N, CA, C and O atoms as a DFTB+ gen file, in Angstrom:
300 C
 N C O
     1  1     -23.259     -67.759    -141.261
     2  2     -24.381     -66.947    -141.672
     3  2     -25.203     -67.736    -142.684
     4  3     -24.652     -68.379    -143.578
     5  1     -26.524     -67.683    -142.539
     6  2     -27.377     -68.421    -143.462
     7  2     -27.982     -67.482    -144.496
     8  3     -28.034     -66.267    -144.304
     9  1     -28.440     -68.073    -145.602
    10  2     -29.084     -67.278    -146.641
    11  2     -30.418     -66.752    -146.142
    12  3     -31.058     -67.359    -145.284
    13  1     -30.824     -65.627    -146.683
    14  2     -32.082     -65.006    -146.296
    15  2     -33.077     -65.159    -147.442
    16  3     -32.719     -64.977    -148.605
    17  1     -34.311     -65.489    -147.119
    18  2     -35.347     -65.622    -148.143
    19  2     -35.863     -64.232    -148.515
    20  3     -35.645     -63.260    -147.792
    21  1     -36.541     -64.156    -149.640
    22  2     -37.129     -62.881    -150.067
    23  2     -38.120     -62.375    -149.016
    24  3     -38.170     -61.181    -148.720
    25  1     -38.904     -63.296    -148.461
    26  2     -39.888     -62.916    -147.451
    27  2     -39.207     -62.363    -146.197
    28  3     -39.639     -61.353    -145.642
    29  1     -38.135     -63.037    -145.757
    30  2     -37.403     -62.569    -144.577
    31  2     -36.767     -61.206    -144.836
    32  3     -36.781     -60.337    -143.964
    33  1     -36.212     -61.018    -146.027
    34  2     -35.579     -59.746    -146.374
    35  2     -36.608     -58.618    -146.377
    36  3     -36.348     -57.528    -145.867
    37  1     -37.768     -58.889    -146.952
    38  2     -38.834     -57.878    -146.979
    39  2     -39.241     -57.502    -145.557
    40  3     -39.398     -56.322    -145.245
    41  1     -39.411     -58.503    -144.697
    42  2     -39.785     -58.256    -143.301
    43  2     -38.710     -57.435    -142.578
    44  3     -39.029     -56.510    -141.830
    45  1     -37.448     -57.774    -142.804
    46  2     -36.337     -57.057    -142.182
    47  2     -36.348     -55.586    -142.603
    48  3     -36.174     -54.697    -141.769
    49  1     -36.553     -55.336    -143.888
    50  2     -36.562     -53.959    -144.397
    51  2     -37.768     -53.174    -143.889
    52  3     -37.689     -51.960    -143.701
    53  1     -38.882     -53.866    -143.667
    54  2     -40.061     -53.197    -143.101
    55  2     -39.878     -52.920    -141.614
    56  3     -40.367     -51.910    -141.107
    57  1     -39.184     -53.802    -140.916
    58  2     -38.965     -53.659    -139.480
    59  2     -37.918     -52.605    -139.157
    60  3     -38.057     -51.870    -138.179
    61  1     -36.866     -52.526    -139.977
    62  2     -35.751     -51.613    -139.726
    63  2     -35.513     -50.682    -140.914
    64  3     -34.458     -50.755    -141.542
    65  1     -36.475     -49.803    -141.237
    66  2     -36.233     -48.864    -142.342
    67  2     -35.124     -47.877    -141.978
    68  3     -34.817     -47.683    -140.802
    69  1     -34.534     -47.263    -142.986
    70  2     -33.494     -46.250    -142.751
    71  2     -34.017     -45.222    -141.752
    72  3     -35.158     -44.770    -141.845
    73  1     -33.165     -44.862    -140.800
    74  2     -33.526     -43.886    -139.782
    75  2     -33.977     -44.509    -138.469
    76  3     -34.110     -43.806    -137.468
    77  1     -34.215     -45.822    -138.458
    78  2     -34.647     -46.504    -137.233
    79  2     -33.520     -46.523    -136.215
    80  3     -32.381     -46.856    -136.544
    81  1     -33.836     -46.170    -134.992
    82  2     -32.851     -46.238    -133.913
    83  2     -32.841     -47.651    -133.352
    84  3     -33.890     -48.248    -133.111
    85  1     -31.631     -48.178    -133.148
    86  2     -31.459     -49.543    -132.663
    87  2     -30.424     -49.594    -131.547
    88  3     -29.625     -48.675    -131.361
    89  1     -30.468     -50.696    -130.815
    90  2     -29.487     -50.964    -129.762
    91  2     -28.888     -52.335    -130.024
    92  3     -29.604     -53.285    -130.338
    93  1     -27.584     -52.430    -129.895
    94  2     -26.898     -53.699    -130.088
    95  2     -27.180     -54.627    -128.909
    96  3     -27.004     -54.257    -127.749
    97  1     -27.625     -55.849    -129.238
    98  2     -27.864     -56.865    -128.218
    99  2     -26.682     -57.832    -128.165
   100  3     -26.193     -58.175    -127.089
   101  1     -26.226     -58.268    -129.356
   102  2     -25.122     -59.229    -129.431
   103  2     -24.435     -59.104    -130.786
   104  3     -25.100     -58.962    -131.812
   105  1     -23.114     -59.155    -130.790
   106  2     -22.354     -59.191    -132.035
   107  2     -21.318     -60.295    -131.907
   108  3     -20.511     -60.305    -130.978
   109  1     -21.355     -61.224    -132.853
   110  2     -20.463     -62.381    -132.833
   111  2     -19.195     -62.072    -133.627
   112  3     -18.929     -62.688    -134.659
   113  1     -18.423     -61.116    -133.135
   114  2     -17.187     -60.699    -133.785
   115  2     -16.151     -60.436    -132.692
   116  3     -16.240     -59.430    -131.988
   117  1     -15.167     -61.331    -132.541
   118  2     -14.205     -61.173    -131.446
   119  2     -13.306     -59.948    -131.585
   120  3     -12.624     -59.577    -130.629
   121  1     -13.292     -59.316    -132.754
   122  2     -12.392     -58.184    -132.979
   123  2     -13.080     -56.826    -132.899
   124  3     -12.417     -55.792    -132.970
   125  1     -14.395     -56.818    -132.753
   126  2     -15.103     -55.540    -132.722
   127  2     -14.976     -54.867    -131.365
   128  3     -14.800     -55.520    -130.337
   129  1     -15.069     -53.553    -131.394
   130  2     -15.087     -52.784    -130.159
   131  2     -16.516     -52.393    -129.796
   132  3     -16.747     -51.693    -128.810
   133  1     -17.481     -52.857    -130.610
   134  2     -18.886     -52.585    -130.312
   135  2     -19.320     -53.484    -129.161
   136  3     -19.007     -54.675    -129.135
   137  1     -20.043     -52.899    -128.211
   138  2     -20.470     -53.648    -127.034
   139  2     -21.997     -53.588    -126.902
   140  3     -22.626     -52.629    -127.351
   141  1     -22.581     -54.604    -126.294
   142  2     -24.027     -54.581    -126.081
   143  2     -24.457     -53.293    -125.393
   144  3     -23.790     -52.800    -124.482
   145  1     -25.587     -52.758    -125.851
   146  2     -26.094     -51.503    -125.301
   147  2     -25.776     -50.301    -126.174
   148  3     -26.397     -49.248    -126.030
   149  1     -24.803     -50.448    -127.091
   150  2     -24.459     -49.348    -127.978
   151  2     -25.638     -49.048    -128.895
   152  3     -26.305     -49.963    -129.378
   153  1     -25.893     -47.772    -129.132
   154  2     -27.022     -47.365    -129.963
   155  2     -26.534     -46.797    -131.285
   156  3     -25.403     -46.327    -131.408
   157  1     -27.425     -46.855    -132.274
   158  2     -27.095     -46.323    -133.576
   159  2     -28.342     -46.154    -134.429
   160  3     -29.461     -46.415    -133.987
   161  1     -28.122     -45.707    -135.673
   162  2     -29.207     -45.438    -136.608
   163  2     -29.012     -46.271    -137.857
   164  3     -27.936     -46.254    -138.456
   165  1     -30.056     -47.009    -138.261
   166  2     -29.995     -47.831    -139.462
   167  2     -29.830     -46.933    -140.688
   168  3     -30.541     -45.940    -140.843
   169  1     -28.881     -47.296    -141.556
   170  2     -28.644     -46.572    -142.794
   171  2     -29.271     -47.298    -143.976
   172  3     -29.992     -46.693    -144.770
   173  1     -28.998     -48.594    -144.094
   174  2     -29.488     -49.373    -145.234
   175  2     -29.378     -50.861    -144.904
   176  3     -28.590     -51.263    -144.047
   177  1     -30.174     -51.662    -145.593
   178  2     -30.085     -53.123    -145.485
   179  2     -29.789     -53.646    -146.880
   180  3     -30.510     -53.337    -147.829
   181  1     -28.720     -54.446    -147.008
   182  2     -28.367     -54.968    -148.336
   183  2     -29.157     -56.239    -148.644
   184  3     -29.933     -56.713    -147.814
   185  1     -28.956     -56.781    -149.829
   186  2     -29.718     -57.948    -150.277
   187  2     -29.350     -59.234    -149.547
   188  3     -30.035     -60.246    -149.700
   189  1     -28.287     -59.211    -148.763
   190  2     -27.915     -60.379    -147.947
   191  2     -28.519     -60.278    -146.550
   192  3     -28.388     -61.201    -145.747
   193  1     -29.178     -59.157    -146.261
   194  2     -29.778     -58.953    -144.957
   195  2     -28.866     -58.291    -143.945
   196  3     -29.214     -58.205    -142.767
   197  1     -27.708     -57.821    -144.379
   198  2     -26.817     -57.104    -143.470
   199  2     -27.405     -55.722    -143.213
   200  3     -27.706     -54.981    -144.149
   201  1     -27.563     -55.385    -141.948
   202  2     -28.105     -54.085    -141.561
   203  2     -26.926     -53.168    -141.259
   204  3     -26.196     -53.377    -140.290
   205  1     -26.747     -52.152    -142.096
   206  2     -25.658     -51.209    -141.877
   207  2     -26.157     -50.093    -140.975
   208  3     -27.161     -49.438    -141.254
   209  1     -25.418     -49.896    -139.876
   210  2     -25.809     -48.970    -138.824
   211  2     -24.717     -47.921    -138.642
   212  3     -23.527     -48.237    -138.626
   213  1     -25.143     -46.671    -138.506
   214  2     -24.219     -45.602    -138.106
   215  2     -24.259     -45.594    -136.581
   216  3     -25.136     -44.984    -135.970
   217  1     -23.296     -46.281    -135.985
   218  2     -23.259     -46.391    -134.529
   219  2     -22.875     -45.053    -133.910
   220  3     -22.116     -44.283    -134.499
   221  1     -23.396     -44.784    -132.734
   222  2     -23.143     -43.513    -132.047
   223  2     -21.673     -43.295    -131.707
   224  3     -21.260     -42.167    -131.440
   225  1     -20.878     -44.366    -131.714
   226  2     -19.451     -44.225    -131.422
   227  2     -18.630     -43.942    -132.684
   228  3     -17.404     -43.850    -132.620
   229  1     -19.310     -43.803    -133.837
   230  2     -18.616     -43.479    -135.084
   231  2     -18.391     -44.673    -135.995
   232  3     -18.009     -44.488    -137.151
   233  1     -18.613     -45.879    -135.521
   234  2     -18.424     -47.078    -136.332
   235  2     -19.564     -47.222    -137.339
   236  3     -20.664     -46.714    -137.121
   237  1     -19.293     -47.911    -138.428
   238  2     -20.308     -48.200    -139.426
   239  2     -20.447     -49.687    -139.671
   240  3     -20.961     -50.101    -140.710
   241  1     -19.992     -50.498    -138.724
   242  2     -20.004     -51.947    -138.880
   243  2     -21.426     -52.472    -139.024
   244  3     -22.328     -52.080    -138.283
   245  1     -21.608     -53.370    -139.997
   246  2     -22.923     -53.945    -140.255
   247  2     -23.271     -55.071    -139.292
   248  3     -22.396     -55.725    -138.725
   249  1     -24.572     -55.278    -139.122
   250  2     -25.114     -56.341    -138.286
   251  2     -25.456     -57.507    -139.207
   252  3     -26.309     -57.372    -140.084
   253  1     -24.801     -58.649    -139.016
   254  2     -24.974     -59.808    -139.896
   255  2     -26.267     -60.549    -139.577
   256  3     -26.505     -60.934    -138.433
   257  1     -27.099     -60.745    -140.597
   258  2     -28.364     -61.451    -140.440
   259  2     -28.133     -62.888    -139.951
   260  3     -27.307     -63.617    -140.500
   261  1     -28.867     -63.274    -138.924
   262  2     -28.778     -64.631    -138.405
   263  2     -27.597     -64.898    -137.493
   264  3     -27.444     -66.005    -136.976
   265  1     -26.755     -63.882    -137.293
   266  2     -25.556     -64.055    -136.460
   267  2     -25.569     -63.049    -135.300
   268  3     -25.444     -63.425    -134.134
   269  1     -25.720     -61.789    -135.637
   270  2     -25.731     -60.713    -134.651
   271  2     -27.177     -60.342    -134.341
   272  3     -28.091     -60.757    -135.054
   273  1     -27.389     -59.562    -133.282
   274  2     -28.752     -59.143    -132.992
   275  2     -28.811     -57.715    -132.465
   276  3     -27.942     -57.250    -131.727
   277  1     -29.885     -57.044    -132.886
   278  2     -30.196     -55.676    -132.444
   279  2     -31.669     -55.640    -132.057
   280  3     -32.428     -56.573    -132.319
   281  1     -32.046     -54.538    -131.429
   282  2     -33.462     -54.323    -131.156
   283  2     -33.786     -52.863    -131.415
   284  3     -32.946     -51.981    -131.239
   285  1     -35.032     -52.623    -131.841
   286  2     -35.511     -51.264    -132.066
   287  2     -35.644     -50.572    -130.737
   288  3     -35.999     -51.187    -129.731
   289  1     -35.355     -49.278    -130.739
   290  2     -35.561     -48.491    -129.525
   291  2     -36.358     -47.232    -129.889
   292  3     -36.312     -46.749    -131.020
   293  1     -37.071     -46.731    -128.918
   294  2     -37.798     -45.482    -129.093
   295  2     -37.139     -44.448    -128.211
   296  3     -37.066     -44.610    -126.993
   297  1     -36.670     -43.405    -128.817
   298  2     -36.010     -42.360    -128.025
   299  2     -36.802     -41.073    -128.082
   300  3     -36.406     -40.077    -127.477
C-alpha cells in the first residue's frame, strides 16, 4: 500500500462520501470472503485513505487505497 497525498485524500472523500453505494471490483486479500460484485455503503474514509464499507453481507472490512478497488453504483 502506498501513501496518499492530501490532494488524493480530498478527492477520495469527495468521490465516496458517507452513504455512497459501492460495488466491490477487486480485493487483494486471500483470506476475505468478500467477492467481486458485492455491494455496500460507505461509512467513513480514514486519513490513510481506507474506505470503510458496511457490506450488504454484514462485513465491515475496509477497502485499502491503492490495493483494492470499488466503484460507485446508482440504485
